[in-house]
Amino acid sequence: MPEGHIIHRLAREIRSTLGGAPVLASSPQGRFADGAAAIDRHRLVRTDAWGKYLFCDFGTGEILHVHLGLIGKFRRRATPPPDPVGVVRLRLVGQGTTWDLSGPTRCELITPEEQDRIVAGLGADPLRRGADVATMRDRFARSGRPVGAVLLDQSIVAGIGNVYRAELLFLCGIRPDRAAASLTDDEFDELWRRTVELMRVGTRLGRIVTTEPDEIGRSRGRMGDEDRLYVYHREHCRRCGGPIATAEIGGRQIWYCPTCQPATA
Ligand SMILES: [Zn+2]
């Protein structure tokens, strides 16, 4: 599933490639024909990302809301675009760039008030300035759930998915089944600091890289898939070489290193 870094990157790329001139909107698949017609030939005024939610404002009074979900994808093509490949819900044709959206969980026009309601239900977004970290800290302290589950709760912290949660907890040396309320202030601070840092790296690179350049011997931009993660979907810890353990936490499988992430602080 695309995590918040992909959505923030899309918001920037779509704005920079489609902003300015009127956009030709269509729904090759037909399922979003009315919505596409409503924004067709309007100028993209603004894009905004909150966690895993993307909003595009075409100045029509309604907002295009996209949630990619598990399999949704925005594909970038040159203009004029080739025939749509697969099932394309929405095609946005700009002067030099075309974006094809397929497989989203949500693709709809909503009112600004509905956008406000969605955003109000989301927790701190590490990729937004002024994120409400104090409320997030408070929610951690009051939670009775494992930290691994709380990190996936978009109403507490918005944008983290299954890869980042495993890697961030590894980097902080925190076992995913520890209660969120058991984190010390220092542990919480480090978790937040690393989250902001690594999600920014992910936004810049367009993929998740959590390993330290000093440890791997090359820069983050040049790491291969074998080198870019410590524990997620791995059999052996990228740092200590020990066997990786898995557990189901927050409804999804998580990978962790029992050696580098001991049971207690
Ligand atoms: Zn380890």
PDB file of C-alpha atoms and ligand atoms in Angstrom:
ATOM      1  CA  MET A   1       0.000   0.000   0.000  1.00  0.00           C
ATOM      2  CA  PRO A   2       1.326   3.467  -0.832  1.00  0.00           C
ATOM      3  CA  GLU A   3       2.303   5.229   2.380  1.00  0.00           C
ATOM      4  CA  GLY A   4       2.149   8.959   3.067  1.00  0.00           C
ATOM      5  CA  HIS A   5       5.453   9.738   1.356  1.00  0.00           C
ATOM      6  CA  ILE A   6       4.005   8.627  -1.997  1.00  0.00           C
ATOM      7  CA  ILE A   7       0.901  10.778  -1.567  1.00  0.00           C
ATOM      8  CA  HIS A   8       2.927  13.871  -0.664  1.00  0.00           C
ATOM      9  CA  ARG A   9       5.217  13.269  -3.611  1.00  0.00           C
ATOM     10  CA  LEU A  10       2.219  12.873  -5.924  1.00  0.00           C
ATOM     11  CA  ALA A  11       0.693  16.107  -4.633  1.00  0.00           C
ATOM     12  CA  ARG A  12       3.901  17.955  -5.556  1.00  0.00           C
ATOM     13  CA  GLU A  13       4.408  16.269  -8.913  1.00  0.00           C
ATOM     14  CA  ILE A  14       0.811  16.625 -10.027  1.00  0.00           C
ATOM     15  CA  ARG A  15       0.822  20.296  -9.063  1.00  0.00           C
ATOM     16  CA  SER A  16       4.104  21.012 -10.816  1.00  0.00           C
ATOM     17  CA  THR A  17       3.165  19.146 -14.000  1.00  0.00           C
ATOM     18  CA  LEU A  18      -0.511  20.091 -14.361  1.00  0.00           C
ATOM     19  CA  GLY A  19      -0.641  23.542 -12.778  1.00  0.00           C
ATOM     20  CA  GLY A  20      -1.140  26.521 -15.060  1.00  0.00           C
ATOM     21  CA  ALA A  21      -3.061  25.436 -18.147  1.00  0.00           C
ATOM     22  CA  PRO A  22      -6.539  23.852 -18.385  1.00  0.00           C
ATOM     23  CA  VAL A  23      -6.515  20.085 -17.844  1.00  0.00           C
ATOM     24  CA  LEU A  24      -8.388  17.602 -20.010  1.00  0.00           C
ATOM     25  CA  ALA A  25     -10.145  15.166 -17.664  1.00  0.00           C
ATOM     26  CA  SER A  26     -11.848  11.947 -18.692  1.00  0.00           C
ATOM     27  CA  SER A  27     -12.757   8.541 -17.297  1.00  0.00           C
ATOM     28  CA  PRO A  28     -11.697   5.923 -19.851  1.00  0.00           C
ATOM     29  CA  GLN A  29     -13.264   3.242 -17.642  1.00  0.00           C
ATOM     30  CA  GLY A  30     -16.492   5.253 -17.349  1.00  0.00           C
ATOM     31  CA  ARG A  31     -16.992   4.888 -13.593  1.00  0.00           C
ATOM     32  CA  PHE A  32     -16.003   8.493 -12.905  1.00  0.00           C
ATOM     33  CA  ALA A  33     -17.440  10.013 -16.101  1.00  0.00           C
ATOM     34  CA  ASP A  34     -19.605  12.642 -14.375  1.00  0.00           C
ATOM     35  CA  GLY A  35     -16.833  13.688 -12.009  1.00  0.00           C
ATOM     36  CA  ALA A  36     -14.297  13.943 -14.811  1.00  0.00           C
ATOM     37  CA  ALA A  37     -16.730  16.039 -16.864  1.00  0.00           C
ATOM     38  CA  ALA A  38     -17.129  18.443 -13.917  1.00  0.00           C
ATOM     39  CA  ILE A  39     -13.380  19.217 -13.788  1.00  0.00           C
ATOM     40  CA  ASP A  40     -12.657  18.898 -17.526  1.00  0.00           C
ATOM     41  CA  ARG A  41     -10.971  21.987 -19.017  1.00  0.00           C
ATOM     42  CA  HIS A  42     -10.457  23.618 -15.611  1.00  0.00           C
ATOM     43  CA  ARG A  43      -7.116  24.718 -14.208  1.00  0.00           C
ATOM     44  CA  LEU A  44      -5.575  22.861 -11.289  1.00  0.00           C
ATOM     45  CA  VAL A  45      -5.414  25.514  -8.571  1.00  0.00           C
ATOM     46  CA  ARG A  46      -3.996  23.539  -5.640  1.00  0.00           C
ATOM     47  CA  THR A  47      -3.103  20.062  -4.434  1.00  0.00           C
ATOM     48  CA  ASP A  48      -2.893  18.956  -0.854  1.00  0.00           C
ATOM     49  CA  ALA A  49      -1.798  15.767   0.894  1.00  0.00           C
ATOM     50  CA  TRP A  50      -2.871  14.728   4.387  1.00  0.00           C
ATOM     51  CA  GLY A  51      -1.560  11.332   5.436  1.00  0.00           C
ATOM     52  CA  LYS A  52      -2.679   8.967   2.694  1.00  0.00           C
ATOM     53  CA  TYR A  53      -5.361  11.335   1.341  1.00  0.00           C
ATOM     54  CA  LEU A  54      -4.863  13.425  -1.773  1.00  0.00           C
ATOM     55  CA  PHE A  55      -6.959  16.478  -2.636  1.00  0.00           C
ATOM     56  CA  CYS A  56      -6.900  18.371  -5.948  1.00  0.00           C
ATOM     57  CA  ASP A  57      -8.724  21.674  -6.315  1.00  0.00           C
ATOM     58  CA  PHE A  58      -9.740  22.640  -9.854  1.00  0.00           C
ATOM     59  CA  GLY A  59     -11.505  25.801  -8.754  1.00  0.00           C
ATOM     60  CA  THR A  60     -14.980  24.401  -9.428  1.00  0.00           C
ATOM     61  CA  GLY A  61     -16.190  24.622  -5.826  1.00  0.00           C
ATOM     62  CA  GLU A  62     -15.734  20.897  -5.356  1.00  0.00           C
ATOM     63  CA  ILE A  63     -12.519  19.059  -4.510  1.00  0.00           C
ATOM     64  CA  LEU A  64     -11.210  15.913  -6.186  1.00  0.00           C
ATOM     65  CA  HIS A  65     -10.499  13.437  -3.395  1.00  0.00           C
ATOM     66  CA  VAL A  66      -8.361  10.355  -4.088  1.00  0.00           C
ATOM     67  CA  HIS A  67      -7.414   7.556  -1.728  1.00  0.00           C
ATOM     68  CA  LEU A  68      -5.241   4.946  -3.416  1.00  0.00           C
ATOM     69  CA  GLY A  69      -5.960   2.171  -0.910  1.00  0.00           C
ATOM     70  CA  LEU A  70      -4.077  -1.094  -1.321  1.00  0.00           C
ATOM     71  CA  ILE A  71      -3.632  -1.272  -5.082  1.00  0.00           C
ATOM     72  CA  GLY A  72      -4.449   2.172  -6.432  1.00  0.00           C
ATOM     73  CA  LYS A  73      -1.839   3.867  -8.591  1.00  0.00           C
ATOM     74  CA  PHE A  74      -1.209   7.135 -10.404  1.00  0.00           C
ATOM     75  CA  ARG A  75       0.884   6.497 -13.519  1.00  0.00           C
ATOM     76  CA  ARG A  76       2.747   9.341 -15.159  1.00  0.00           C
ATOM     77  CA  ARG A  77       2.844   9.489 -18.955  1.00  0.00           C
ATOM     78  CA  ALA A  78       3.861  12.004 -21.583  1.00  0.00           C
ATOM     79  CA  THR A  79       1.278  14.110 -23.419  1.00  0.00           C
ATOM     80  CA  PRO A  80      -0.161  13.160 -25.855  1.00  0.00           C
ATOM     81  CA  PRO A  81      -0.741   9.950 -23.896  1.00  0.00           C
ATOM     82  CA  PRO A  82      -0.901   6.448 -25.349  1.00  0.00           C
ATOM     83  CA  ASP A  83      -4.166   4.509 -25.161  1.00  0.00           C
ATOM     84  CA  PRO A  84      -5.060   3.748 -21.524  1.00  0.00           C
ATOM     85  CA  VAL A  85      -3.561   0.527 -20.175  1.00  0.00           C
ATOM     86  CA  GLY A  86      -5.877  -1.537 -17.973  1.00  0.00           C
ATOM     87  CA  VAL A  87      -8.777   0.026 -16.149  1.00  0.00           C
ATOM     88  CA  VAL A  88      -8.198   3.779 -15.881  1.00  0.00           C
ATOM     89  CA  ARG A  89     -10.680   5.522 -13.590  1.00  0.00           C
ATOM     90  CA  LEU A  90      -9.430   9.031 -14.279  1.00  0.00           C
ATOM     91  CA  ARG A  91      -7.105  10.488 -16.885  1.00  0.00           C
ATOM     92  CA  LEU A  92      -5.754  14.015 -16.426  1.00  0.00           C
ATOM     93  CA  VAL A  93      -4.044  15.380 -19.539  1.00  0.00           C
ATOM     94  CA  GLY A  94      -1.827  18.430 -19.076  1.00  0.00           C
ATOM     95  CA  GLN A  95       0.332  20.218 -21.612  1.00  0.00           C
ATOM     96  CA  GLY A  96       3.395  18.005 -21.210  1.00  0.00           C
ATOM     97  CA  THR A  97       2.302  15.342 -18.728  1.00  0.00           C
ATOM     98  CA  THR A  98      -0.651  12.989 -18.334  1.00  0.00           C
ATOM     99  CA  TRP A  99      -1.669  11.192 -15.133  1.00  0.00           C
ATOM    100  CA  ASP A 100      -3.668   7.944 -15.227  1.00  0.00           C
ATOM    101  CA  LEU A 101      -5.378   6.832 -12.026  1.00  0.00           C
ATOM    102  CA  SER A 102      -6.314   3.173 -11.645  1.00  0.00           C
ATOM    103  CA  GLY A 103      -7.631   1.042  -8.801  1.00  0.00           C
ATOM    104  CA  PRO A 104      -8.263   3.727  -6.154  1.00  0.00           C
ATOM    105  CA  THR A 105     -10.374   3.039  -3.073  1.00  0.00           C
ATOM    106  CA  ARG A 106     -11.848   6.528  -3.402  1.00  0.00           C
ATOM    107  CA  CYS A 107     -12.061   8.859  -6.379  1.00  0.00           C
ATOM    108  CA  GLU A 108     -14.814  11.393  -5.872  1.00  0.00           C
ATOM    109  CA  LEU A 109     -15.746  15.048  -5.826  1.00  0.00           C
ATOM    110  CA  ILE A 110     -16.430  16.372  -2.356  1.00  0.00           C
ATOM    111  CA  THR A 111     -17.251  19.739  -0.832  1.00  0.00           C
ATOM    112  CA  PRO A 112     -14.623  21.764   1.061  1.00  0.00           C
ATOM    113  CA  GLU A 113     -16.606  20.973   4.224  1.00  0.00           C
ATOM    114  CA  GLU A 114     -16.265  17.251   3.540  1.00  0.00           C
ATOM    115  CA  GLN A 115     -12.535  17.727   3.040  1.00  0.00           C
ATOM    116  CA  ASP A 116     -12.387  19.503   6.397  1.00  0.00           C
ATOM    117  CA  ARG A 117     -14.173  16.578   8.040  1.00  0.00           C
ATOM    118  CA  ILE A 118     -11.734  14.047   6.584  1.00  0.00           C
ATOM    119  CA  VAL A 119      -8.732  16.108   7.690  1.00  0.00           C
ATOM    120  CA  ALA A 120     -10.230  16.637  11.166  1.00  0.00           C
ATOM    121  CA  GLY A 121     -10.337  12.863  11.617  1.00  0.00           C
ATOM    122  CA  LEU A 122      -6.622  12.451  10.903  1.00  0.00           C
ATOM    123  CA  GLY A 123      -3.778  12.477  13.388  1.00  0.00           C
ATOM    124  CA  ALA A 124      -0.416  14.217  13.116  1.00  0.00           C
ATOM    125  CA  ASP A 125       1.082  14.058   9.622  1.00  0.00           C
ATOM    126  CA  PRO A 126       4.905  13.865   9.877  1.00  0.00           C
ATOM    127  CA  LEU A 127       5.209  15.454   6.417  1.00  0.00           C
ATOM    128  CA  ARG A 128       3.244  18.592   7.264  1.00  0.00           C
ATOM    129  CA  ARG A 129       4.608  21.621   9.051  1.00  0.00           C
ATOM    130  CA  GLY A 130       2.892  22.334  12.347  1.00  0.00           C
ATOM    131  CA  ALA A 131       1.807  18.710  12.891  1.00  0.00           C
ATOM    132  CA  ASP A 132       0.018  18.335  16.221  1.00  0.00           C
ATOM    133  CA  VAL A 133       2.621  16.247  18.020  1.00  0.00           C
ATOM    134  CA  ALA A 134       1.316  17.127  21.487  1.00  0.00           C
ATOM    135  CA  THR A 135      -2.038  15.474  20.789  1.00  0.00           C
ATOM    136  CA  MET A 136      -0.303  12.464  19.276  1.00  0.00           C
ATOM    137  CA  ARG A 137       1.882  12.104  22.373  1.00  0.00           C
ATOM    138  CA  ASP A 138      -1.227  12.320  24.537  1.00  0.00           C
ATOM    139  CA  ARG A 139      -3.006   9.643  22.489  1.00  0.00           C
ATOM    140  CA  PHE A 140       0.011   7.343  22.860  1.00  0.00           C
ATOM    141  CA  ALA A 141       0.060   7.877  26.619  1.00  0.00           C
ATOM    142  CA  ARG A 142      -3.652   7.036  26.951  1.00  0.00           C
ATOM    143  CA  SER A 143      -3.670   4.084  24.585  1.00  0.00           C
ATOM    144  CA  GLY A 144      -4.067   0.535  25.821  1.00  0.00           C
ATOM    145  CA  ARG A 145      -2.860  -0.860  22.512  1.00  0.00           C
ATOM    146  CA  PRO A 146       0.564  -2.049  21.287  1.00  0.00           C
ATOM    147  CA  VAL A 147       2.704   0.662  19.718  1.00  0.00           C
ATOM    148  CA  GLY A 148       2.735  -1.359  16.481  1.00  0.00           C
ATOM    149  CA  ALA A 149      -1.047  -1.005  16.238  1.00  0.00           C
ATOM    150  CA  VAL A 150      -1.139   2.664  17.217  1.00  0.00           C
ATOM    151  CA  LEU A 151       1.338   3.576  14.449  1.00  0.00           C
ATOM    152  CA  LEU A 152      -1.151   2.275  11.860  1.00  0.00           C
ATOM    153  CA  ASP A 153      -4.073   4.201  13.379  1.00  0.00           C
ATOM    154  CA  GLN A 154      -4.492   7.100  10.945  1.00  0.00           C
ATOM    155  CA  SER A 155      -6.516   9.050  13.500  1.00  0.00           C
ATOM    156  CA  ILE A 156      -3.422   9.216  15.737  1.00  0.00           C
ATOM    157  CA  VAL A 157      -0.598   9.554  13.208  1.00  0.00           C
ATOM    158  CA  ALA A 158      -1.404   9.922   9.509  1.00  0.00           C
ATOM    159  CA  GLY A 159       0.627   8.454   6.680  1.00  0.00           C
ATOM    160  CA  ILE A 160       2.543   5.566   8.244  1.00  0.00           C
ATOM    161  CA  GLY A 161       1.918   2.168   6.648  1.00  0.00           C
ATOM    162  CA  ASN A 162       3.207  -1.339   7.198  1.00  0.00           C
ATOM    163  CA  VAL A 163       6.772  -0.795   5.951  1.00  0.00           C
ATOM    164  CA  TYR A 164       7.502   2.401   7.841  1.00  0.00           C
ATOM    165  CA  ARG A 165       6.018   1.133  11.113  1.00  0.00           C
ATOM    166  CA  ALA A 166       8.277  -1.937  11.121  1.00  0.00           C
ATOM    167  CA  GLU A 167      11.387   0.020  10.170  1.00  0.00           C
ATOM    168  CA  LEU A 168      10.788   2.935  12.549  1.00  0.00           C
ATOM    169  CA  LEU A 169      10.260   0.648  15.531  1.00  0.00           C
ATOM    170  CA  PHE A 170      13.432  -1.223  14.598  1.00  0.00           C
ATOM    171  CA  LEU A 171      15.454   1.998  14.404  1.00  0.00           C
ATOM    172  CA  CYS A 172      14.178   3.025  17.825  1.00  0.00           C
ATOM    173  CA  GLY A 173      14.846  -0.420  19.329  1.00  0.00           C
ATOM    174  CA  ILE A 174      11.193  -0.779  20.336  1.00  0.00           C
ATOM    175  CA  ARG A 175       9.381  -4.130  20.201  1.00  0.00           C
ATOM    176  CA  PRO A 176       6.103  -3.668  18.295  1.00  0.00           C
ATOM    177  CA  ASP A 177       4.057  -5.447  20.982  1.00  0.00           C
ATOM    178  CA  ARG A 178       5.076  -3.013  23.712  1.00  0.00           C
ATOM    179  CA  ALA A 179       2.202  -0.868  24.943  1.00  0.00           C
ATOM    180  CA  ALA A 180       2.216   2.574  23.312  1.00  0.00           C
ATOM    181  CA  ALA A 181       1.688   4.035  26.794  1.00  0.00           C
ATOM    182  CA  SER A 182       4.966   2.458  28.000  1.00  0.00           C
ATOM    183  CA  LEU A 183       7.129   4.616  25.717  1.00  0.00           C
ATOM    184  CA  THR A 184       9.241   7.105  27.611  1.00  0.00           C
ATOM    185  CA  ASP A 185       9.262  10.742  26.502  1.00  0.00           C
ATOM    186  CA  ASP A 186      12.708  10.188  24.991  1.00  0.00           C
ATOM    187  CA  GLU A 187      11.519   7.138  23.061  1.00  0.00           C
ATOM    188  CA  PHE A 188       8.490   9.003  21.745  1.00  0.00           C
ATOM    189  CA  ASP A 189      10.662  11.964  20.738  1.00  0.00           C
ATOM    190  CA  GLU A 190      13.101   9.721  18.889  1.00  0.00           C
ATOM    191  CA  LEU A 191      10.261   7.858  17.168  1.00  0.00           C
ATOM    192  CA  TRP A 192       8.755  11.125  15.936  1.00  0.00           C
ATOM    193  CA  ARG A 193      12.121  12.554  14.884  1.00  0.00           C
ATOM    194  CA  ARG A 194      13.002   9.488  12.837  1.00  0.00           C
ATOM    195  CA  THR A 195       9.519   9.336  11.341  1.00  0.00           C
ATOM    196  CA  VAL A 196       9.771  12.906  10.053  1.00  0.00           C
ATOM    197  CA  GLU A 197      13.314  12.382   8.783  1.00  0.00           C
ATOM    198  CA  LEU A 198      12.718   9.081   6.990  1.00  0.00           C
ATOM    199  CA  MET A 199       9.358   9.980   5.491  1.00  0.00           C
ATOM    200  CA  ARG A 200      11.012  13.100   4.047  1.00  0.00           C
ATOM    201  CA  VAL A 201      13.725  10.881   2.579  1.00  0.00           C
ATOM    202  CA  GLY A 202      11.007   8.641   1.131  1.00  0.00           C
ATOM    203  CA  THR A 203       9.197  11.614  -0.397  1.00  0.00           C
ATOM    204  CA  ARG A 204      12.404  12.821  -2.028  1.00  0.00           C
ATOM    205  CA  LEU A 205      13.447   9.389  -3.354  1.00  0.00           C
ATOM    206  CA  GLY A 206       9.971   8.065  -4.188  1.00  0.00           C
ATOM    207  CA  ARG A 207      10.636   4.889  -2.210  1.00  0.00           C
ATOM    208  CA  ILE A 208      11.267   3.824   1.357  1.00  0.00           C
ATOM    209  CA  VAL A 209      14.926   3.730   2.413  1.00  0.00           C
ATOM    210  CA  THR A 210      15.606   3.467   6.139  1.00  0.00           C
ATOM    211  CA  THR A 211      19.134   2.089   6.345  1.00  0.00           C
ATOM    212  CA  GLU A 212      22.027   4.346   7.337  1.00  0.00           C
ATOM    213  CA  PRO A 213      24.441   5.215   4.519  1.00  0.00           C
ATOM    214  CA  ASP A 214      27.432   4.667   6.870  1.00  0.00           C
ATOM    215  CA  GLU A 215      26.248   1.152   7.641  1.00  0.00           C
ATOM    216  CA  ILE A 216      25.636   0.151   4.025  1.00  0.00           C
ATOM    217  CA  GLY A 217      28.524   1.993   2.405  1.00  0.00           C
ATOM    218  CA  ARG A 218      26.568   3.942  -0.174  1.00  0.00           C
ATOM    219  CA  SER A 219      24.161   6.865  -0.290  1.00  0.00           C
ATOM    220  CA  ARG A 220      20.440   6.342   0.200  1.00  0.00           C
ATOM    221  CA  GLY A 221      19.741   7.240  -3.403  1.00  0.00           C
ATOM    222  CA  ARG A 222      22.002   4.419  -4.610  1.00  0.00           C
ATOM    223  CA  MET A 223      20.880   1.587  -2.362  1.00  0.00           C
ATOM    224  CA  GLY A 224      19.518  -1.571  -3.933  1.00  0.00           C
ATOM    225  CA  ASP A 225      16.406  -3.304  -2.663  1.00  0.00           C
ATOM    226  CA  GLU A 226      18.448  -5.749  -0.595  1.00  0.00           C
ATOM    227  CA  ASP A 227      20.061  -2.890   1.330  1.00  0.00           C
ATOM    228  CA  ARG A 228      17.334  -0.348   1.907  1.00  0.00           C
ATOM    229  CA  LEU A 229      15.412  -1.928   4.838  1.00  0.00           C
ATOM    230  CA  TYR A 230      16.449  -3.505   8.152  1.00  0.00           C
ATOM    231  CA  VAL A 231      13.608  -5.887   9.015  1.00  0.00           C
ATOM    232  CA  TYR A 232      10.505  -5.546   6.806  1.00  0.00           C
ATOM    233  CA  HIS A 233       9.810  -8.781   4.933  1.00  0.00           C
ATOM    234  CA  ARG A 234      13.310 -10.000   5.718  1.00  0.00           C
ATOM    235  CA  GLU A 235      14.493 -13.319   7.132  1.00  0.00           C
ATOM    236  CA  HIS A 236      17.599 -11.916   8.809  1.00  0.00           C
ATOM    237  CA  CYS A 237      18.210  -8.572  10.464  1.00  0.00           C
ATOM    238  CA  ARG A 238      20.149  -6.236   8.186  1.00  0.00           C
ATOM    239  CA  ARG A 239      22.089  -4.985  11.249  1.00  0.00           C
ATOM    240  CA  CYS A 240      22.874  -7.979  13.500  1.00  0.00           C
ATOM    241  CA  GLY A 241      22.188 -10.862  11.107  1.00  0.00           C
ATOM    242  CA  GLY A 242      19.911 -12.612  13.624  1.00  0.00           C
ATOM    243  CA  PRO A 243      16.607 -14.233  12.626  1.00  0.00           C
ATOM    244  CA  ILE A 244      13.637 -11.917  12.158  1.00  0.00           C
ATOM    245  CA  ALA A 245      10.413 -12.614  14.064  1.00  0.00           C
ATOM    246  CA  THR A 246       6.894 -11.838  12.902  1.00  0.00           C
ATOM    247  CA  ALA A 247       3.651 -11.134  14.709  1.00  0.00           C
ATOM    248  CA  GLU A 248       0.186  -9.965  13.810  1.00  0.00           C
ATOM    249  CA  ILE A 249      -0.352  -6.554  15.335  1.00  0.00           C
ATOM    250  CA  GLY A 250      -3.007  -4.043  14.389  1.00  0.00           C
ATOM    251  CA  GLY A 251      -4.495  -6.540  11.944  1.00  0.00           C
ATOM    252  CA  ARG A 252      -1.363  -6.832   9.827  1.00  0.00           C
ATOM    253  CA  GLN A 253       1.850  -8.784   9.947  1.00  0.00           C
ATOM    254  CA  ILE A 254       4.886  -7.004  11.322  1.00  0.00           C
ATOM    255  CA  TRP A 255       8.543  -7.982  11.163  1.00  0.00           C
ATOM    256  CA  TYR A 256      11.008  -7.215  13.977  1.00  0.00           C
ATOM    257  CA  CYS A 257      14.392  -8.268  15.327  1.00  0.00           C
ATOM    258  CA  PRO A 258      14.127  -9.799  18.826  1.00  0.00           C
ATOM    259  CA  THR A 259      17.806  -8.986  19.422  1.00  0.00           C
ATOM    260  CA  CYS A 260      17.803  -5.332  18.345  1.00  0.00           C
ATOM    261  CA  GLN A 261      14.292  -4.756  19.733  1.00  0.00           C
ATOM    262  CA  PRO A 262      14.280  -6.261  23.229  1.00  0.00           C
ATOM    263  CA  ALA A 263      11.025  -6.877  25.084  1.00  0.00           C
ATOM    264  CA  THR A 264      11.479  -4.017  27.537  1.00  0.00           C
ATOM    265  CA  ALA A 265      13.067  -0.611  27.319  1.00  0.00           C
TER     266      ALA A 265
HETATM  267 ZN    ZN B   1      18.988  -7.226  14.761  1.00  0.00          ZN
END
